[in-house]
Amino acid sequence: MRNEEYKYKIGYDAKGLIMPIISLIVFGGVTLWLYKSNNGAYLFTMIFTIIVSALTLYSLYSTLFVKILIGENSFTHQKGPGKSQTYEYSEIAEAWDSSKSASNGVSNHYFNYKTKDGKVHKFLFYPYQYDEVDYLLMKINGEETADNEQSSFF
């Protein structure tokens, strides 16, 4: 962040890695056990082990590299290793939060912002991170806007 310390971070939590790692250990252990006992069913569990491995790596990637770092004068949207963009608050035309229900009924919450060149960017956040999003909205849209708006999902 341009020699600036960040005040807040919006991103994925490391606790989200617990279930994929447990699943990987269980499926990997069952696959290894079936293989050593010469049971042909190990091929079936190996497919699940590969799928869970891919999901675990994706979750690890998201936890480590996908985040928004919020500073006093700017914020950085990091989309991956080496894929980050730092914006001064004055470079953002508008910002807002939104929520959308997925097909499984889970409500997803997004921080959206539009740059001066018209590009709209979207970032998923959890409801417990709304204080950070509210601070970011206040810095971009101004204090009077953030104070008068109420969250659409509380």
Coordinates of N, CA and C in Angstrom, one line a residue:
M1 N 0.8 -1.2 0.0 CA 0.0 0.0 0.0 C 0.9 1.3 0.0
R2 N 1.5 1.6 -0.9 CA 2.3 2.9 -1.1 C 2.8 3.4 0.2
N3 N 3.6 2.6 0.9 CA 4.2 3.0 2.2 C 3.2 3.5 3.3
E4 N 2.1 2.9 3.3 CA 1.0 3.2 4.3 C 0.6 1.9 5.0
E5 N 0.5 2.0 6.3 CA -0.1 0.9 7.0 C -1.6 0.9 6.8
Y6 N -2.1 -0.3 6.8 CA -3.6 -0.4 6.7 C -4.2 -0.6 8.0
K7 N -5.5 0.0 8.1 CA -6.2 0.0 9.4 C -7.1 -1.3 9.5
Y8 N -7.6 -1.7 8.3 CA -8.5 -2.9 8.3 C -8.1 -3.8 7.2
K9 N -8.6 -5.0 7.3 CA -8.4 -6.0 6.2 C -9.7 -6.7 6.1
I10 N -10.2 -6.8 4.8 CA -11.4 -7.6 4.5 C -10.9 -8.8 3.7
G11 N -11.2 -10.0 4.1 CA -10.7 -11.1 3.4 C -11.3 -12.4 4.0
Y12 N -10.8 -13.5 3.4 CA -11.2 -14.8 3.9 C -10.5 -15.2 5.2
D13 N -11.1 -15.9 6.0 CA -10.6 -16.3 7.3 C -9.9 -17.6 7.3
A14 N -8.8 -17.8 8.0 CA -8.1 -19.1 8.0 C -9.0 -20.2 8.6
K15 N -10.0 -19.8 9.4 CA -10.9 -20.9 10.0 C -11.6 -21.6 8.9
G16 N -11.7 -21.0 7.7 CA -12.4 -21.7 6.6 C -11.6 -22.8 6.0
L17 N -10.4 -22.9 6.4 CA -9.5 -24.1 6.0 C -9.7 -25.3 6.8
I18 N -10.3 -25.2 7.9 CA -10.4 -26.4 8.9 C -11.1 -27.5 8.2
M19 N -12.3 -27.3 7.7 CA -13.1 -28.4 7.2 C -12.5 -29.0 5.9
P20 N -12.0 -28.2 5.0 CA -11.4 -28.8 3.8 C -10.1 -29.7 4.2
I21 N -9.4 -29.2 5.2 CA -8.2 -30.0 5.6 C -8.6 -31.3 6.3
I22 N -9.6 -31.2 7.1 CA -10.1 -32.5 7.8 C -10.7 -33.4 6.7
S23 N -11.4 -32.9 5.7 CA -12.0 -33.8 4.7 C -10.8 -34.4 3.9
L24 N -9.8 -33.6 3.6 CA -8.7 -34.1 2.8 C -8.0 -35.2 3.6
I25 N -7.8 -35.1 4.9 CA -7.2 -36.1 5.7 C -8.0 -37.4 5.7
V26 N -9.3 -37.2 5.9 CA -10.2 -38.4 6.0 C -10.2 -39.1 4.6
F27 N -10.5 -38.4 3.5 CA -10.6 -39.1 2.2 C -9.2 -39.6 1.8
G28 N -8.1 -38.9 2.1 CA -6.8 -39.4 1.8 C -6.5 -40.7 2.6
G29 N -6.8 -40.7 3.9 CA -6.6 -41.8 4.7 C -7.4 -43.1 4.3
V30 N -8.7 -42.8 3.9 CA -9.5 -44.0 3.5 C -9.0 -44.5 2.1
T31 N -8.6 -43.6 1.3 CA -8.0 -44.0 0.0 C -6.8 -44.9 0.2
L32 N -5.9 -44.4 1.0 CA -4.6 -45.1 1.3 C -4.9 -46.5 1.9
W33 N -5.9 -46.5 2.8 CA -6.2 -47.8 3.5 C -6.8 -48.8 2.5
L34 N -7.7 -48.3 1.6 CA -8.3 -49.2 0.6 C -7.3 -49.6 -0.4
Y35 N -6.4 -48.8 -0.8 CA -5.3 -49.2 -1.7 C -4.4 -50.3 -1.1
K36 N -4.0 -50.1 0.2 CA -3.1 -51.1 0.8 C -3.9 -52.4 1.0
S37 N -5.2 -52.4 1.2 CA -5.9 -53.6 1.4 C -6.4 -54.3 0.0
N38 N -5.8 -53.7 -1.1 CA -6.1 -54.2 -2.4 C -7.6 -54.2 -2.7
N39 N -8.3 -53.2 -2.3 CA -9.7 -53.0 -2.6 C -9.8 -52.0 -3.7
G40 N -10.5 -52.4 -4.8 CA -10.7 -51.6 -5.9 C -11.5 -50.3 -5.7
A41 N -12.1 -50.2 -4.6 CA -12.9 -49.0 -4.3 C -12.0 -47.8 -4.0
Y42 N -10.7 -48.0 -3.9 CA -9.8 -46.9 -3.7 C -9.9 -45.9 -4.9
L43 N -10.2 -46.3 -6.1 CA -10.3 -45.4 -7.2 C -11.4 -44.4 -7.0
F44 N -12.5 -44.9 -6.4 CA -13.7 -44.0 -6.2 C -13.3 -43.0 -5.1
T45 N -12.7 -43.4 -4.0 CA -12.3 -42.4 -3.0 C -11.2 -41.5 -3.4
M46 N -10.3 -42.0 -4.3 CA -9.3 -41.2 -4.8 C -9.8 -40.0 -5.6
I47 N -10.9 -40.2 -6.3 CA -11.5 -39.1 -7.1 C -12.0 -38.0 -6.1
F48 N -12.6 -38.4 -5.0 CA -13.0 -37.5 -4.0 C -11.8 -36.8 -3.3
T49 N -10.7 -37.5 -3.1 CA -9.5 -36.9 -2.6 C -8.9 -35.9 -3.5
I50 N -9.0 -36.1 -4.8 CA -8.5 -35.1 -5.7 C -9.3 -33.9 -5.7
I51 N -10.7 -34.1 -5.7 CA -11.6 -32.9 -5.7 C -11.4 -32.1 -4.4
V52 N -11.3 -32.8 -3.2 CA -11.1 -32.1 -2.0 C -9.8 -31.4 -2.0
S53 N -8.8 -32.0 -2.6 CA -7.4 -31.4 -2.6 C -7.5 -30.1 -3.4
A54 N -8.2 -30.1 -4.5 CA -8.4 -28.9 -5.4 C -9.1 -27.8 -4.6
L55 N -10.2 -28.2 -3.9 CA -11.0 -27.2 -3.1 C -10.1 -26.6 -2.0
T56 N -9.3 -27.5 -1.3 CA -8.5 -27.0 -0.2 C -7.4 -26.0 -0.8
L57 N -6.8 -26.3 -1.9 CA -5.8 -25.4 -2.5 C -6.5 -24.1 -2.9
Y58 N -7.7 -24.1 -3.4 CA -8.4 -22.9 -3.8 C -8.7 -22.1 -2.5
S59 N -9.1 -22.7 -1.4 CA -9.4 -22.0 -0.2 C -8.1 -21.4 0.4
L60 N -7.0 -22.2 0.3 CA -5.8 -21.6 0.8 C -5.3 -20.4 0.0
Y61 N -5.5 -20.5 -1.3 CA -5.2 -19.4 -2.2 C -6.0 -18.1 -1.9
S62 N -7.3 -18.3 -1.7 CA -8.2 -17.2 -1.3 C -7.8 -16.6 0.0
T63 N -7.5 -17.5 1.0 CA -7.1 -17.0 2.3 C -5.9 -16.2 2.3
L64 N -4.9 -16.6 1.5 CA -3.6 -16.0 1.5 C -3.5 -14.7 0.6
F65 N -4.2 -14.7 -0.5 CA -4.0 -13.7 -1.5 C -5.1 -12.8 -1.8
V66 N -6.4 -13.2 -1.6 CA -7.5 -12.4 -2.0 C -8.0 -11.6 -0.8
K67 N -7.9 -10.2 -0.9 CA -8.2 -9.4 0.3 C -8.3 -7.9 -0.2
I68 N -8.9 -7.1 0.7 CA -8.9 -5.7 0.5 C -8.2 -5.1 1.8
L69 N -7.2 -4.3 1.6 CA -6.4 -3.7 2.7 C -6.8 -2.2 2.7
I70 N -7.4 -1.7 3.8 CA -7.9 -0.4 3.9 C -7.0 0.5 4.8
G71 N -6.6 1.6 4.2 CA -5.7 2.5 4.8 C -6.4 3.8 5.1
E72 N -5.7 4.8 5.6 CA -6.3 6.1 5.9 C -6.6 6.9 4.6
N73 N -5.7 6.8 3.6 CA -5.9 7.6 2.4 C -6.2 6.8 1.1
S74 N -6.1 5.5 1.2 CA -6.3 4.6 0.1 C -6.6 3.2 0.5
F75 N -7.0 2.4 -0.5 CA -7.2 1.0 -0.2 C -6.6 0.2 -1.3
T76 N -6.2 -1.1 -1.0 CA -5.6 -2.0 -2.0 C -6.5 -3.2 -2.2
H77 N -6.9 -3.4 -3.4 CA -7.7 -4.6 -3.8 C -6.7 -5.7 -4.3
Q78 N -6.4 -6.7 -3.5 CA -5.5 -7.7 -3.9 C -6.3 -8.9 -4.4
K79 N -6.1 -9.3 -5.7 CA -6.8 -10.4 -6.3 C -6.0 -11.6 -6.5
G80 N -4.7 -11.6 -6.2 CA -3.8 -12.7 -6.2 C -2.4 -12.3 -6.0
P81 N -1.5 -13.2 -6.1 CA -0.1 -12.8 -5.9 C 0.4 -11.9 -7.1
G82 N 0.8 -10.7 -6.8 CA 1.2 -9.8 -7.9 C 0.1 -9.1 -8.6
K83 N -1.2 -9.4 -8.2 CA -2.3 -8.8 -8.9 C -3.1 -7.9 -7.9
S84 N -2.5 -6.8 -7.6 CA -3.1 -5.9 -6.7 C -3.2 -4.5 -7.3
Q85 N -4.2 -3.7 -6.9 CA -4.3 -2.4 -7.4 C -4.6 -1.5 -6.2
T86 N -3.9 -0.4 -6.0 CA -4.1 0.5 -5.0 C -4.9 1.7 -5.5
Y87 N -5.9 2.1 -4.8 CA -6.8 3.2 -5.2 C -6.8 4.3 -4.1
E88 N -6.6 5.5 -4.5 CA -6.9 6.6 -3.6 C -8.4 6.7 -3.6
Y89 N -8.9 7.2 -2.4 CA -10.4 7.3 -2.3 C -11.0 8.2 -3.3
S90 N -10.2 9.2 -3.8 CA -10.7 10.2 -4.8 C -10.8 9.6 -6.2
E91 N -10.1 8.4 -6.4 CA -10.2 7.7 -7.7 C -11.4 6.9 -7.9
I92 N -12.2 6.7 -6.8 CA -13.4 5.9 -6.9 C -14.7 6.8 -7.1
A93 N -15.4 6.5 -8.1 CA -16.6 7.3 -8.5 C -17.7 7.1 -7.5
E94 N -18.0 5.8 -7.1 CA -19.0 5.4 -6.2 C -18.7 4.1 -5.6
A95 N -19.3 3.8 -4.4 CA -19.1 2.5 -3.8 C -20.4 2.2 -3.1
W96 N -20.7 0.9 -2.9 CA -22.0 0.5 -2.3 C -21.8 -1.0 -1.9
D97 N -22.7 -1.4 -1.0 CA -22.7 -2.8 -0.6 C -24.0 -3.4 -1.1
S98 N -24.0 -4.7 -1.4 CA -25.2 -5.4 -1.9 C -25.2 -6.8 -1.3
S99 N -26.3 -7.4 -1.4 CA -26.4 -8.8 -1.0 C -27.3 -9.6 -2.0
K100 N -27.0 -10.8 -2.2 CA -27.6 -11.7 -3.2 C -27.8 -13.1 -2.6
S101 N -28.9 -13.7 -2.8 CA -29.1 -15.0 -2.3 C -28.7 -16.0 -3.4
A102 N -27.9 -17.0 -2.9 CA -27.5 -18.1 -3.8 C -28.6 -19.1 -4.0
S103 N -28.4 -20.0 -4.9 CA -29.4 -21.0 -5.1 C -29.6 -22.0 -3.9
N104 N -28.6 -22.0 -3.0 CA -28.8 -22.9 -1.8 C -29.3 -22.1 -0.6
G105 N -29.7 -20.9 -0.9 CA -30.4 -20.1 0.2 C -29.4 -19.2 1.0
V106 N -28.1 -19.4 0.8 CA -27.1 -18.6 1.6 C -27.1 -17.2 1.0
S107 N -27.1 -16.2 1.8 CA -27.0 -14.8 1.4 C -25.5 -14.4 1.3
N108 N -25.1 -14.0 0.1 CA -23.7 -13.5 -0.1 C -23.7 -12.0 0.0
H109 N -22.7 -11.4 0.6 CA -22.6 -9.9 0.7 C -21.4 -9.4 -0.1
Y110 N -21.6 -8.4 -0.8 CA -20.6 -7.9 -1.7 C -20.3 -6.4 -1.4
F111 N -19.0 -6.0 -1.5 CA -18.6 -4.6 -1.5 C -18.3 -4.3 -3.0
N112 N -19.0 -3.3 -3.6 CA -18.9 -3.0 -5.0 C -18.3 -1.6 -5.0
Y113 N -17.5 -1.3 -6.0 CA -17.0 0.0 -6.3 C -16.8 0.2 -7.8
K114 N -17.0 1.5 -8.1 CA -16.8 1.9 -9.6 C -15.7 2.9 -9.7
T115 N -14.7 2.6 -10.5 CA -13.6 3.6 -10.7 C -14.1 4.7 -11.7
K116 N -13.3 5.7 -11.7 CA -13.6 6.9 -12.6 C -13.7 6.5 -14.1
D117 N -13.0 5.4 -14.5 CA -13.1 4.9 -15.9 C -14.3 4.1 -16.1
G118 N -15.1 3.9 -15.2 CA -16.4 3.1 -15.4 C -16.4 1.7 -15.0
K119 N -15.2 1.1 -14.6 CA -15.1 -0.3 -14.3 C -15.7 -0.6 -12.9
V120 N -16.6 -1.6 -12.8 CA -17.1 -1.9 -11.6 C -16.4 -3.2 -11.1
H121 N -16.0 -3.2 -9.8 CA -15.3 -4.3 -9.2 C -16.2 -4.7 -8.0
K122 N -16.1 -6.0 -7.7 CA -16.9 -6.6 -6.7 C -16.1 -7.5 -5.8
F123 N -16.3 -7.5 -4.5 CA -15.6 -8.3 -3.5 C -16.5 -8.9 -2.5
L124 N -16.4 -10.2 -2.3 CA -17.3 -10.9 -1.3 C -16.8 -10.7 0.1
F125 N -17.7 -10.4 1.0 CA -17.3 -10.3 2.4 C -18.3 -10.9 3.3
Y126 N -17.9 -11.2 4.5 CA -18.8 -11.9 5.5 C -19.5 -10.8 6.3
P127 N -20.7 -11.1 6.9 CA -21.5 -10.1 7.6 C -20.7 -9.6 8.8
Y128 N -19.8 -10.4 9.5 CA -19.1 -9.9 10.6 C -18.0 -8.9 10.2
Q129 N -17.8 -8.7 8.9 CA -16.8 -7.7 8.4 C -17.5 -6.4 8.0
Y130 N -18.8 -6.2 8.3 CA -19.5 -5.0 7.9 C -18.9 -3.8 8.5
D131 N -18.3 -3.8 9.7 CA -17.7 -2.6 10.2 C -16.6 -2.1 9.3
E132 N -15.8 -3.0 8.8 CA -14.7 -2.6 7.8 C -15.3 -2.1 6.5
V133 N -16.3 -2.7 6.0 CA -17.0 -2.2 4.8 C -17.6 -0.8 5.1
D134 N -18.2 -0.7 6.2 CA -18.8 0.6 6.5 C -17.8 1.7 6.6
Y135 N -16.6 1.4 7.2 CA -15.5 2.4 7.2 C -15.1 2.8 5.8
L136 N -14.9 1.7 5.0 CA -14.5 2.0 3.6 C -15.5 2.8 2.8
L137 N -16.8 2.5 3.0 CA -17.9 3.3 2.4 C -17.9 4.7 2.8
M138 N -17.6 4.9 4.1 CA -17.5 6.2 4.7 C -16.4 7.0 4.1
K139 N -15.2 6.4 3.9 CA -14.1 7.0 3.3 C -14.3 7.4 1.9
I140 N -15.0 6.6 1.1 CA -15.2 6.8 -0.3 C -16.4 7.7 -0.5
N141 N -17.5 7.5 0.1 CA -18.7 8.3 -0.2 C -18.9 9.5 0.7
G142 N -18.1 9.6 1.8 CA -18.2 10.7 2.7 C -19.0 10.3 4.0
E143 N -18.7 11.0 5.0 CA -19.2 10.6 6.3 C -20.7 10.7 6.4
E144 N -21.3 11.7 5.8 CA -22.8 11.9 5.9 C -23.5 10.8 5.2
T145 N -23.0 10.2 4.1 CA -23.6 9.1 3.4 C -23.6 7.9 4.2
A146 N -22.5 7.5 4.8 CA -22.4 6.3 5.6 C -23.2 6.3 6.9
D147 N -23.3 7.5 7.5 CA -24.1 7.6 8.7 C -25.6 7.4 8.5
N148 N -26.1 7.9 7.4 CA -27.5 7.8 7.1 C -28.0 6.5 6.5
E149 N -27.1 5.7 6.0 CA -27.5 4.4 5.4 C -27.5 3.3 6.4
Q150 N -28.5 2.5 6.3 CA -28.6 1.3 7.1 C -28.3 0.1 6.2
S151 N -27.7 -0.9 6.8 CA -27.4 -2.1 6.1 C -28.6 -2.8 5.6
S152 N -28.5 -3.3 4.4 CA -29.7 -4.0 3.8 C -29.9 -5.4 4.3
F153 N -28.9 -5.9 5.0 CA -29.1 -7.3 5.4 C -29.1 -7.5 7.0
F154 N -29.2 -6.5 7.7 CA -29.3 -6.6 9.2 C -30.7 -6.3 9.6

